Short mmCIF file of C-alpha atoms in Angstrom, two decimals:
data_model
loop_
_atom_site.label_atom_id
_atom_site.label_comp_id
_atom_site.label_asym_id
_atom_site.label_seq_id
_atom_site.Cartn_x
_atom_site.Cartn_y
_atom_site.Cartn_z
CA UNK A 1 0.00 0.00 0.00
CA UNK A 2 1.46 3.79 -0.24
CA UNK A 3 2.16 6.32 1.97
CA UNK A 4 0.01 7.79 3.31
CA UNK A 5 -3.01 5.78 2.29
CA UNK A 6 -5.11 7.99 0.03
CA UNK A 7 -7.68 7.96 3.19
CA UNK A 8 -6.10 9.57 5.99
CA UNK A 9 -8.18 9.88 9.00
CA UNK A 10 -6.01 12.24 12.16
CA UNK A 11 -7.85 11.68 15.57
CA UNK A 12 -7.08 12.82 19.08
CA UNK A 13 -7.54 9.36 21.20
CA UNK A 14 -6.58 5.62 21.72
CA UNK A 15 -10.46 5.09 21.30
CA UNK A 16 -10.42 6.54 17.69
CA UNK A 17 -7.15 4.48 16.99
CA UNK A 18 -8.78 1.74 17.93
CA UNK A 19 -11.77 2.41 15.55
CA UNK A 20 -10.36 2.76 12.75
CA UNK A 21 -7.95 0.15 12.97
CA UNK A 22 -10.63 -2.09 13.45
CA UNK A 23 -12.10 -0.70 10.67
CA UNK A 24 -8.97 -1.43 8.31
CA UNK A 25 -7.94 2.13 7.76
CA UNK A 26 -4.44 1.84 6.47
CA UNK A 27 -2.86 5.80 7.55
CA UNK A 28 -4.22 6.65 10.74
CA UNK A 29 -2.29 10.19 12.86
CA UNK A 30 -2.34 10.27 15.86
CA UNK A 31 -3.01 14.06 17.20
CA UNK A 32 -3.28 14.61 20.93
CA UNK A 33 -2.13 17.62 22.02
CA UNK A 34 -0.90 19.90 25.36
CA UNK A 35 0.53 16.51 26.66
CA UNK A 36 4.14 16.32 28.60
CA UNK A 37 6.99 13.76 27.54
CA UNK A 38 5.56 10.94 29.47
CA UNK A 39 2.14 11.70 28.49
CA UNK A 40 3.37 11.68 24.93
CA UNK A 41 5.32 8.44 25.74
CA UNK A 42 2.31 6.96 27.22
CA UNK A 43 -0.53 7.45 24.28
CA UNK A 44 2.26 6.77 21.73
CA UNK A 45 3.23 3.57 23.30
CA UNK A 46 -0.17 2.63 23.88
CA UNK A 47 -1.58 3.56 20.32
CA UNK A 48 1.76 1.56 18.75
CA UNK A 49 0.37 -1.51 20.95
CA UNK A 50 -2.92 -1.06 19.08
CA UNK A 51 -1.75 -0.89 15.45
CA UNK A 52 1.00 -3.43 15.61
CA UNK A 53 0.30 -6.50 13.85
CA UNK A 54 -2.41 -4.77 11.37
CA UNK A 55 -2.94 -2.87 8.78
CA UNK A 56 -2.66 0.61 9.98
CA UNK A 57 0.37 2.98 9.96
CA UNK A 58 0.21 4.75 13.05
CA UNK A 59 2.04 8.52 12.38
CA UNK A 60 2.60 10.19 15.69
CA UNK A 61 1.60 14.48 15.09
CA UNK A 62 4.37 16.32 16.87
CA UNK A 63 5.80 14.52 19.43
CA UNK A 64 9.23 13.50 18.03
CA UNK A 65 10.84 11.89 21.10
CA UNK A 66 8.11 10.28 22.01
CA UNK A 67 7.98 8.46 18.66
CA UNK A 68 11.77 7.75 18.41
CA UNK A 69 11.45 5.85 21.74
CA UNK A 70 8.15 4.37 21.52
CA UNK A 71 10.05 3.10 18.06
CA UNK A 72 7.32 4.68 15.66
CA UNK A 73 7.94 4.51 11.59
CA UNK A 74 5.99 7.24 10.92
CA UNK A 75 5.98 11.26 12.19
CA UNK A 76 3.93 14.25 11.22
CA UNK A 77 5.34 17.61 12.03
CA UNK A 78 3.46 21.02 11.75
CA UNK A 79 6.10 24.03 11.00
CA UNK A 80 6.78 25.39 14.53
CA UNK A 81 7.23 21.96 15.58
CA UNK A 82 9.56 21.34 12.52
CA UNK A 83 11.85 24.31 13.84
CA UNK A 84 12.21 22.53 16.91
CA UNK A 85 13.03 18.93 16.16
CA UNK A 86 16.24 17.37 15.76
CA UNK A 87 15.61 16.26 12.28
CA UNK A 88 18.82 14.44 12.61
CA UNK A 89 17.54 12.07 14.84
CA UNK A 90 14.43 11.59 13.12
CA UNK A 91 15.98 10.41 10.26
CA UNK A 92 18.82 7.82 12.01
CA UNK A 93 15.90 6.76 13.98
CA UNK A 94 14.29 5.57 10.54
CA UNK A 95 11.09 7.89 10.90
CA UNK A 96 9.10 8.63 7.71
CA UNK A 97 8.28 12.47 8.05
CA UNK A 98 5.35 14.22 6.73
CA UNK A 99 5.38 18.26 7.00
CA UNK A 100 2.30 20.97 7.02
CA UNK A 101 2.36 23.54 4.80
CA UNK A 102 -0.02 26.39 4.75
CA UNK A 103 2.47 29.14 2.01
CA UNK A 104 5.19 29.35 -0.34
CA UNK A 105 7.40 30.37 2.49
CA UNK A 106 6.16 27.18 4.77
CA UNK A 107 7.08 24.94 1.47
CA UNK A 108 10.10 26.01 0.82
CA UNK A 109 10.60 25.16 4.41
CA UNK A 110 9.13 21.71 4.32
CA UNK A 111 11.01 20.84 0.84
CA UNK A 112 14.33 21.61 2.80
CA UNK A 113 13.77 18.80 5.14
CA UNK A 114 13.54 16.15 2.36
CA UNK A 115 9.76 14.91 3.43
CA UNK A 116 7.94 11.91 2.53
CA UNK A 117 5.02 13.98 2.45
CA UNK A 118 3.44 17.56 2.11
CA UNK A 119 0.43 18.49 3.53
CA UNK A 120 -1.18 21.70 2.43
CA UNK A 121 -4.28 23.23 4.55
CA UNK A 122 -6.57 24.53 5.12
CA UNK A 123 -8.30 23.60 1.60
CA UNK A 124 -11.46 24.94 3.28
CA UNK A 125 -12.57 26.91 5.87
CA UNK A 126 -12.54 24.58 9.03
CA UNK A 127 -14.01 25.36 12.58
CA UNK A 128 -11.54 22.73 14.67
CA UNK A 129 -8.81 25.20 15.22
CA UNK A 130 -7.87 28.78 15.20
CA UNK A 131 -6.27 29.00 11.36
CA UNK A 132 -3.86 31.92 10.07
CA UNK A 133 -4.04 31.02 6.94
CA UNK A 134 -6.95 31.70 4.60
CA UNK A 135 -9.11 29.03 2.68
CA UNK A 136 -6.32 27.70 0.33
CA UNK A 137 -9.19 26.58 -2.05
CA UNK A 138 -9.04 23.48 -4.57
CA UNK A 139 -6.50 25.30 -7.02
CA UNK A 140 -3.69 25.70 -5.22
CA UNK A 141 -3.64 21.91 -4.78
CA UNK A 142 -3.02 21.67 -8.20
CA UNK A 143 -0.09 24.23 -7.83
CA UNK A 144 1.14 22.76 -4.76
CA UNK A 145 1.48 19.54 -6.79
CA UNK A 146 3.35 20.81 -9.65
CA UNK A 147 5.89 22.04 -7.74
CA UNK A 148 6.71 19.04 -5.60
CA UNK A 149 6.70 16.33 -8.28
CA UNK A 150 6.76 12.93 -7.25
CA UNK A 151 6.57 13.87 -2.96
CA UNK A 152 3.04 12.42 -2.38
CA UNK A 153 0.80 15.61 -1.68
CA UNK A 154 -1.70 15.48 1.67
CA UNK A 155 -5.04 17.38 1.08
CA UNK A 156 -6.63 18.95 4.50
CA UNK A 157 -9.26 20.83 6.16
CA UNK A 158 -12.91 21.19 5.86
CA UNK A 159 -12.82 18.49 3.48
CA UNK A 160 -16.06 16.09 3.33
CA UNK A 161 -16.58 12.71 1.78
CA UNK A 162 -18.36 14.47 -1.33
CA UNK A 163 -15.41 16.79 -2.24
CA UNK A 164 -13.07 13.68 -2.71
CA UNK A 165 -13.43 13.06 -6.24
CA UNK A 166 -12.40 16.69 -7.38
CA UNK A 167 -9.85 16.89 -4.61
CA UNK A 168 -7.83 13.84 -5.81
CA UNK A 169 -8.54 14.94 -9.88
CA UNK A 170 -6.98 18.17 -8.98
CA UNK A 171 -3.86 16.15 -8.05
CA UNK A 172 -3.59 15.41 -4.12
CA UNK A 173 -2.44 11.74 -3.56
CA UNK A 174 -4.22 11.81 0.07
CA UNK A 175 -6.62 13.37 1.74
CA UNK A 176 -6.50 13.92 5.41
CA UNK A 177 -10.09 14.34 7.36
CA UNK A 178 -10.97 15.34 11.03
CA UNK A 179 -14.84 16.07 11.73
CA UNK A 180 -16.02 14.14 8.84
CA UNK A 181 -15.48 10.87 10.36
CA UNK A 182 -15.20 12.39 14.35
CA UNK A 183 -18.55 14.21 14.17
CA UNK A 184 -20.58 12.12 11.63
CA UNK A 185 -23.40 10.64 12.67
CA UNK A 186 -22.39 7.14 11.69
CA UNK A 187 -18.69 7.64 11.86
CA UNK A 188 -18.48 3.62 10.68
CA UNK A 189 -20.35 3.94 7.49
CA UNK A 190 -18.34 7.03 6.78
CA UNK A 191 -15.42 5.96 7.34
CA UNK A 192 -16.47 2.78 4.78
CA UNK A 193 -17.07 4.97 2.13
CA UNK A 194 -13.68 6.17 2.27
CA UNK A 195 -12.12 3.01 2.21
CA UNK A 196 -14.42 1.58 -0.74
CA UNK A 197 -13.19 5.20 -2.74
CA UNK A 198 -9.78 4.39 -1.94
CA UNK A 199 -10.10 0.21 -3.00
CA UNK A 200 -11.85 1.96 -5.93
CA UNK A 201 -8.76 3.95 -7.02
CA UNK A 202 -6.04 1.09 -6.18
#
């Protein structure tokens, strides 16, 4: 399978983890935040104890250390977390890295630590956190993708189920969702209709 699946659910919780692994999602991130080191150790661990064994590529958001001990393959890092990490030790520890990107500037910076992935967000406007950044709109995905070649491209924010087709024909390679599997009413069916778009495409 690639990396990141072309379905890329990012939750906040062991329970969600669980979920979807049981579901057969193939990418799943890991995003808990405002935790210490041995909190971070902790859900890590714990979520790594879940996945092993299956399907599902756990990615560990921002917490670096945590991953290298815990012995995670796979790390997302937003910018400001980017300018703190020792990307050094990410790579000897054999971590896959994907990178948020929100500008030119913020790409340029991402490109210069040689990522397996690029995220670029928000494509729509999204209520789940305080943004800076404007609406980046369907577009610039195709823009975004042009100028990173063959680094797989991550899609996210706002997006819903029905804007997958034009998302991925506008050249992401994934698309990372939040509230449309955390706050759907039938988060299980949902998240099967993102897994029969992706068996679809494969």
């Amino acid at each position: 399978m690639p990396y990141p699946d072309r379905f890329y659910p990012v939750v906040d919780s062991l329970a969600w983890v669980e979920r979807l692994t049981r579901l057969g999602v193939g990418t799943i991130q890991l995003r808990a935040k405002d935790l210490d080191d041995s909190q971070a150790l902790q859900i890590v661990s714990d979520a790594l104890a879940i996945t092993n064994g299956t399907q599902a590529k756990l990615v560990v958001n921002d917490y670096w250390r945590a991953a290298i001990v815990a012995g995670a393959k796979y790390l997302h890092l937003g910018q400001e977390d980017l300018a703190d990490a020792d990307l050094g030790a990410i790579r000897e520890a054999g971590l896959s890295l994907g990178v948020s990107t929100h500008d030119d500037a913020e790409l340029d910076t991402a490109l210069a630590a040689e990522p397996d992935y690029v995220a670029l967000g928000p494509v729509f406007f999204t209520t789940l956190k305080s943004m800076r950044f404007e609406p980046q709109g369907i577009p610039k995905i195709t823009e975004w993708k042009k100028r990173i070649g063959p680094i797989p491209l991550v899609a996210i924010g706002g997006i819903k189920f029905e804007h997958a087709a034009e998302i991925f024909a506008a050249g992401a390679d994934s698309i990372a969702v939040v509230s449309d599997v955390t706050q759907n009413a039938d988060p299980d069916a949902r998240v099967r209709q993102w897994l029969g778009l992706s068996a679809e495409a494969a």
